[in-house]
Structures are given as structure tokens and as C-alpha cells.
Tab-separated table of C-alpha atoms in Angstrom:
chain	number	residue	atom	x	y	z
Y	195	UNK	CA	0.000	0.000	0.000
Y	196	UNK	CA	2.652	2.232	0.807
Y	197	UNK	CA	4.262	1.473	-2.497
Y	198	UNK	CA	1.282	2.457	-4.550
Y	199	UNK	CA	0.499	5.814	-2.679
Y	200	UNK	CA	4.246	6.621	-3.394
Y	201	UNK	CA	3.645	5.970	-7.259
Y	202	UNK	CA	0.498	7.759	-7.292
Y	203	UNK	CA	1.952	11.085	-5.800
Y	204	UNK	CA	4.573	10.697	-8.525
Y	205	UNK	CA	2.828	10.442	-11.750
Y	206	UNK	CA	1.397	14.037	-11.590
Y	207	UNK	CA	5.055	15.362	-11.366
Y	208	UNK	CA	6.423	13.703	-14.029
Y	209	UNK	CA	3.607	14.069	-16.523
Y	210	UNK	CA	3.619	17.819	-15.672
Y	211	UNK	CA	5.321	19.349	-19.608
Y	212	UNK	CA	7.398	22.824	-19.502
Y	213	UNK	CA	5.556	24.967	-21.912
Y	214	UNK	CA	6.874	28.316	-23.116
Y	215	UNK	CA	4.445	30.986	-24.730
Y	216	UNK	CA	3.850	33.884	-26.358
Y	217	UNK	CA	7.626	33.877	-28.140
Y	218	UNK	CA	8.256	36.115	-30.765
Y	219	UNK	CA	11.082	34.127	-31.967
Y	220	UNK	CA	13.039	30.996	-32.056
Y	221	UNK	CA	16.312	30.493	-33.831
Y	222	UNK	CA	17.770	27.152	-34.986
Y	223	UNK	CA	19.961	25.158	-32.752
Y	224	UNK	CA	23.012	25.891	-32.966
Y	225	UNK	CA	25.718	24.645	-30.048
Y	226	UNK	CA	22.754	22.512	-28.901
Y	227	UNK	CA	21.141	25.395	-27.844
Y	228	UNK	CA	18.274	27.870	-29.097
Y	229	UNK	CA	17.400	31.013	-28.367
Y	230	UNK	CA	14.078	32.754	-27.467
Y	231	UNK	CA	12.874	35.812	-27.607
Y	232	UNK	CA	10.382	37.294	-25.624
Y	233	UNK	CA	9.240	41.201	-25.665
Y	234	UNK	CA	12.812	42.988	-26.247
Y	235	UNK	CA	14.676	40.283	-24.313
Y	236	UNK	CA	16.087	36.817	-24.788
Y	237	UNK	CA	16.820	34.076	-23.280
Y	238	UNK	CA	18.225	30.210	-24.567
Y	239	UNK	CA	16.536	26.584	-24.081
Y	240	UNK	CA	17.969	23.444	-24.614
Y	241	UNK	CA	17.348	20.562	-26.887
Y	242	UNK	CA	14.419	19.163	-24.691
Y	243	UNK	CA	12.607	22.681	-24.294
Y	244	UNK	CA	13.939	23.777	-21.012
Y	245	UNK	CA	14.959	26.987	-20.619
Y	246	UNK	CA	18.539	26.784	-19.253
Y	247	UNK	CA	18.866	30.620	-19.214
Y	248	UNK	CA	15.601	32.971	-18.716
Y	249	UNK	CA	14.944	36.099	-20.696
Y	250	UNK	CA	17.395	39.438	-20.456
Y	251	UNK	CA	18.510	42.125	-21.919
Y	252	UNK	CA	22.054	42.304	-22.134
Y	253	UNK	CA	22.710	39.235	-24.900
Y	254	UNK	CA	24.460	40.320	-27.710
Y	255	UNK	CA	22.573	39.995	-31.194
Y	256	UNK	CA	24.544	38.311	-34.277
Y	257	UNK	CA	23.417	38.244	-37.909
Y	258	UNK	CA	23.550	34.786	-39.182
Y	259	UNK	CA	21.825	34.381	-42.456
Y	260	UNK	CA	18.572	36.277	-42.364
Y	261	UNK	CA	18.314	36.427	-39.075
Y	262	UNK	CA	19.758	38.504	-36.051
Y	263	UNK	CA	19.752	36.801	-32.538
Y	264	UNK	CA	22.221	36.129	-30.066
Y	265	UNK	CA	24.166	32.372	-30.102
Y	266	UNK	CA	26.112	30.048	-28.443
Y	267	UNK	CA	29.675	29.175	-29.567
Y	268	UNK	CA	32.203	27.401	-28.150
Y	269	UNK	CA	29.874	27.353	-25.064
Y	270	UNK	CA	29.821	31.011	-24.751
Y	271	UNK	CA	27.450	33.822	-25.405
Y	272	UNK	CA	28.454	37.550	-26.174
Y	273	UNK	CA	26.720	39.817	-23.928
Y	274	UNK	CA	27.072	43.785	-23.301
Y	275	UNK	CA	27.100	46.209	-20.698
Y	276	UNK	CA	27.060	49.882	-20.094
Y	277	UNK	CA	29.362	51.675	-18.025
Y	278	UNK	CA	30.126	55.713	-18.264
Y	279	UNK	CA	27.888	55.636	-21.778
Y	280	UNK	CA	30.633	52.878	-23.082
Y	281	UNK	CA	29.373	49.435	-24.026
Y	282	UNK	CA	31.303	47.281	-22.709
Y	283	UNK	CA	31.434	43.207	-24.182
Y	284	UNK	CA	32.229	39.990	-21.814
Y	285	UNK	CA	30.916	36.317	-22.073
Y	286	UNK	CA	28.748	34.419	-20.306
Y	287	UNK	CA	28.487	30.065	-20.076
Y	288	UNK	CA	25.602	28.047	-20.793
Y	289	UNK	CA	23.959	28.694	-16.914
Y	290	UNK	CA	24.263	32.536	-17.228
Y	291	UNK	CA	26.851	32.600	-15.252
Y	292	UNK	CA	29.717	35.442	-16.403
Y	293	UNK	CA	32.969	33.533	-16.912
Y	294	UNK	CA	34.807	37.018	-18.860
Y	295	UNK	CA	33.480	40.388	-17.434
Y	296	UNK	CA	32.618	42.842	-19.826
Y	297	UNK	CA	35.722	45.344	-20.501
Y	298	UNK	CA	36.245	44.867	-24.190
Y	299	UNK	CA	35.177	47.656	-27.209
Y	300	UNK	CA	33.598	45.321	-29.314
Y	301	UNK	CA	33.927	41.746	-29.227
Y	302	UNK	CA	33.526	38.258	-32.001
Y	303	UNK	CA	31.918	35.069	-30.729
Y	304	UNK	CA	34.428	32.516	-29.763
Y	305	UNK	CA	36.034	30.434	-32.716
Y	306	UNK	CA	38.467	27.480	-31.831
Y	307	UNK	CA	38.330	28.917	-28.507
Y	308	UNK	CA	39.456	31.538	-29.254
Y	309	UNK	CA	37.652	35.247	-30.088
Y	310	UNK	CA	38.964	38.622	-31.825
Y	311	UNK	CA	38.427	41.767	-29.106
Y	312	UNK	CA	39.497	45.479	-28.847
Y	313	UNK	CA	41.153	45.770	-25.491
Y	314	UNK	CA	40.210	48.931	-24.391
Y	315	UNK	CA	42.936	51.550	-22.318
Y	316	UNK	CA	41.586	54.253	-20.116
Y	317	UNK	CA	44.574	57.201	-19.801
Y	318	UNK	CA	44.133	60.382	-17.650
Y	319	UNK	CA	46.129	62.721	-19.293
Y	320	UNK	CA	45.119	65.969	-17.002
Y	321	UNK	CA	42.375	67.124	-14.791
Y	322	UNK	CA	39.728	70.043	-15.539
Y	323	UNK	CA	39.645	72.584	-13.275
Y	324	UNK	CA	36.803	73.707	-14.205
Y	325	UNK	CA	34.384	71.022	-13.821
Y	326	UNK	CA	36.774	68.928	-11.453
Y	327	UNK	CA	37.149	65.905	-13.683
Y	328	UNK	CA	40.068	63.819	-15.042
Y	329	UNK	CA	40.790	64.631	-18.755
Y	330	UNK	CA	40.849	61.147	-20.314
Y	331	UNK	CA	42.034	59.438	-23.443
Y	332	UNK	CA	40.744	56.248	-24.654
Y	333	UNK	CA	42.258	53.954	-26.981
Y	334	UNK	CA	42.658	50.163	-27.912
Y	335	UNK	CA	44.367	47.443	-29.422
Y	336	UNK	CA	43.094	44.372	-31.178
Y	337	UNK	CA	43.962	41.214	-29.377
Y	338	UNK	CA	43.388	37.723	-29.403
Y	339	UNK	CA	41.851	36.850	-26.192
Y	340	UNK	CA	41.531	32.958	-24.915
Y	341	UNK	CA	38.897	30.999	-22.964
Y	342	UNK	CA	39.644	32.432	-19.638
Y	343	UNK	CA	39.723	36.302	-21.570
Y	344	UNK	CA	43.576	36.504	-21.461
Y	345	UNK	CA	45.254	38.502	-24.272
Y	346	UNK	CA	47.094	36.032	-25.889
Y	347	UNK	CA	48.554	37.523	-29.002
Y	348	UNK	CA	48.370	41.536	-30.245
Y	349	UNK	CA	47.277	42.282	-33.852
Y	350	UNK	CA	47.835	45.600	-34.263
Y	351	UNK	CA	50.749	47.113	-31.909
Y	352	UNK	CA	50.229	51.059	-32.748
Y	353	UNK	CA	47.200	52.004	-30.353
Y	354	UNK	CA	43.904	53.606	-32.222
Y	355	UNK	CA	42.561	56.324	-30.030
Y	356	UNK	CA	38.643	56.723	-29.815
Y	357	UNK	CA	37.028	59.850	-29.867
Y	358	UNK	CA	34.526	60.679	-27.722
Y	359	UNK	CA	32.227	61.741	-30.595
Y	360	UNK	CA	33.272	57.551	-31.132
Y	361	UNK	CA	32.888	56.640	-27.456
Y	362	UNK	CA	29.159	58.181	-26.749
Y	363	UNK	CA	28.096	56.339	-30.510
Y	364	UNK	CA	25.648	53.201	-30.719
Y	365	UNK	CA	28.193	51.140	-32.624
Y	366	UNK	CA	31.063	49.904	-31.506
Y	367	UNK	CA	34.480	50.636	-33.470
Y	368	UNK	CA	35.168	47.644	-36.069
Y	369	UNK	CA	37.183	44.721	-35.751
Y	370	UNK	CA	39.121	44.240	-38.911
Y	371	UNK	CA	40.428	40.943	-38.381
Y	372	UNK	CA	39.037	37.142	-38.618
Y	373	UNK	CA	39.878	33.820	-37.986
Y	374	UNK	CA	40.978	31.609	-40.796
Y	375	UNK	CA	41.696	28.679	-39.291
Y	376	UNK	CA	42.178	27.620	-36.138
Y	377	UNK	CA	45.994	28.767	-35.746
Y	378	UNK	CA	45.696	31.319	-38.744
Y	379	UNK	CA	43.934	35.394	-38.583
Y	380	UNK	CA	43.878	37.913	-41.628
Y	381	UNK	CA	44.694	41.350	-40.325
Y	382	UNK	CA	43.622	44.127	-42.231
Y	383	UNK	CA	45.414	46.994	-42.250
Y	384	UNK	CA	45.217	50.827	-43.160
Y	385	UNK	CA	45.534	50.661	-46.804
Y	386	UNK	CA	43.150	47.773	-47.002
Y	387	UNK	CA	45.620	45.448	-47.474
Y	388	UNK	CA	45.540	41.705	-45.432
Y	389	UNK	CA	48.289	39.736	-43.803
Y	390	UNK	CA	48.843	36.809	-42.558
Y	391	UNK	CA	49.264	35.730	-38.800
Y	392	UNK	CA	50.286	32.754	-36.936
Y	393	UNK	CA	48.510	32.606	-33.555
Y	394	UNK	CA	50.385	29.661	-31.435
């Protein structure tokens, strides 16, 4: 008897289905994992329908195809946050959890774990009297950054310095570079021009 009433509490539980409504999107798989979007934020599910991380606002969008929505690669999602009217772009795993704060200028998704930033430098070069603030220049470099977000090889050495008309726009400065293989980047330069670079 005691076995039965056990099995009968059970079987509501487990026949109990997630369901997920009034979504305005949902993008392929892709890293066995989809996302969702509700209203003007997203969030991912996995391959059964579960929703491994709920709806927010700070995922970063990328166009694939004909569609724009944010992905999963190499088990990490671009997201972006606003500090001092500067985005700022960091990763986050497959439980939401932020495994590389946000601090970069713009940012690629990962690619043999790997991903192409712009490593952004803050430099006070005086102070304003005036309206008691630090004058400050901003520039950055692009980098190679790996899974952990360490800087693991320099693409361009000279730095580019952002204006602030630059710093206060919606879009971030460009990344000229891209993988070509795993060990392999093409590095544009000023005139246009590509080379070639080895990343060990």
C-alpha cells in the first residue's frame, strides 16, 4: 500500500510538460542550444525545451543568415554592458553565469576557442579645473583573447585612439580581423591590405 500511494503522488510530477508561450522568436539550434525571444529580451533553451537561461537584456545579437539573434559558440554567449555611456562586451556560459566580465570595445563570438576583441585603455592625461574631472584618453588594441579572456597575441601594436564623438556612438568601433583557421587570422590593415598571422 505504501508502495502504490508513493507511485500515485509521482505520476502528476512527471507528466507535468514545460511549456513556453507567447515567443516572438526561435532560432535554430546551434551549439545545442536555441534562443528565445520574448518582448525585447532573450533568453536560450535546450534541446528538450527547457529553458537553461531565462529572458534578459544584455545578450548580444549576431546576424547569421537572415536572421539577427544572439548564439552560443564554443559554449559562450556575447553579452554587453554599459558603463560611463561605453558598451562594454564579456561572455557568459551556458547557466548565465559570467565567466569574462565585460571590458572589451567590441567583441567576435568565440572560434576554436578563441575570439577577436578590442582591449580597451583608459589614460588620464590631465584634470579640468573647471568642472573637477580627469581629462581622459581612450584607446585600444586588437587582441586575441583565450577561454579564460587573457590577451594572448596583439594584432595591431600602434594604439587607435577613440574619440569621444566615437565613445558616446551606438556602434562599436570595427574589428578588422578574422579567424581563418584555427591557428591562422587575416589582419587588415590601413591601406586595405591583409596579412597573414600565426597565432600559437
Amino acid at each position: 500500500m505504501k508502495k502504490l500511494l508513493i507511485t500515485l503522488v509521482l505520476i502528476p510530477f512527471l507528466g507535468i510538460a514545460q511549456t513556453i508561450e507567447n515567443l516572438e522568436y526561435i532560432s535554430p539550434f546551434n551549439n545545442e542550444v536555441a534562443a528565445i525571444k520574448k518582448g525585447n529580451e532573450w533568453g536560450f533553451i535546450d534541446q528538450d525545451g527547457k529553458v537553461i537561461i531565462d529572458f534578459r537584456n544584455d545578450l548580444v545579437l549576431t546576424k547569421t543568415g537572415n536572421a539577427t539573434y544572439p548564439i552560443f559558440s564554443n559554449e559562450k554567449c556575447l553579452i554587453a554592458h554599459q558603463k560611463d555611456g561605453i558598451l562594454y562586451y564579456g561572455y557568459i556560459d551556458k547557466t548565465g553565469k559570467t565567466v569574462i566580465t565585460p571590458q572589451f570595445l567590441n567583441a567576435t563570438n568565440f572560434e576554436y576557442d578563441k575570439a577577436l576583441v578590442l582591449k580597451v585603455e583608459k589614460e588620464t592625461i590631465g584634470y579640468n579645473d573647471i568642472f573637477n574631472k580627469d581629462v581622459v584618453s581612450y584607446h585600444y588594441f586588437e587582441v586575441v583573447i583565450d577561454k579564460q579572456g587573457k590577451a594572448i597575441d596583439h594584432l595591431t601594436q600602434l594604439a587607435i585612439h577613440i574619440s569621444p564623438k566615437d565613445k558616446e556612438g551606438k556602434n562599436p568601433p570595427t574589428i578588422t580581423s578574422k579567424f581563418i583557421s584555427e591557428n591562422l587570422v587575416a589582419i587588415k590593415d590601413s591601406n586595405k591590405k591583409w596579412r597573414l598571422k600565426k597565432i600559437e
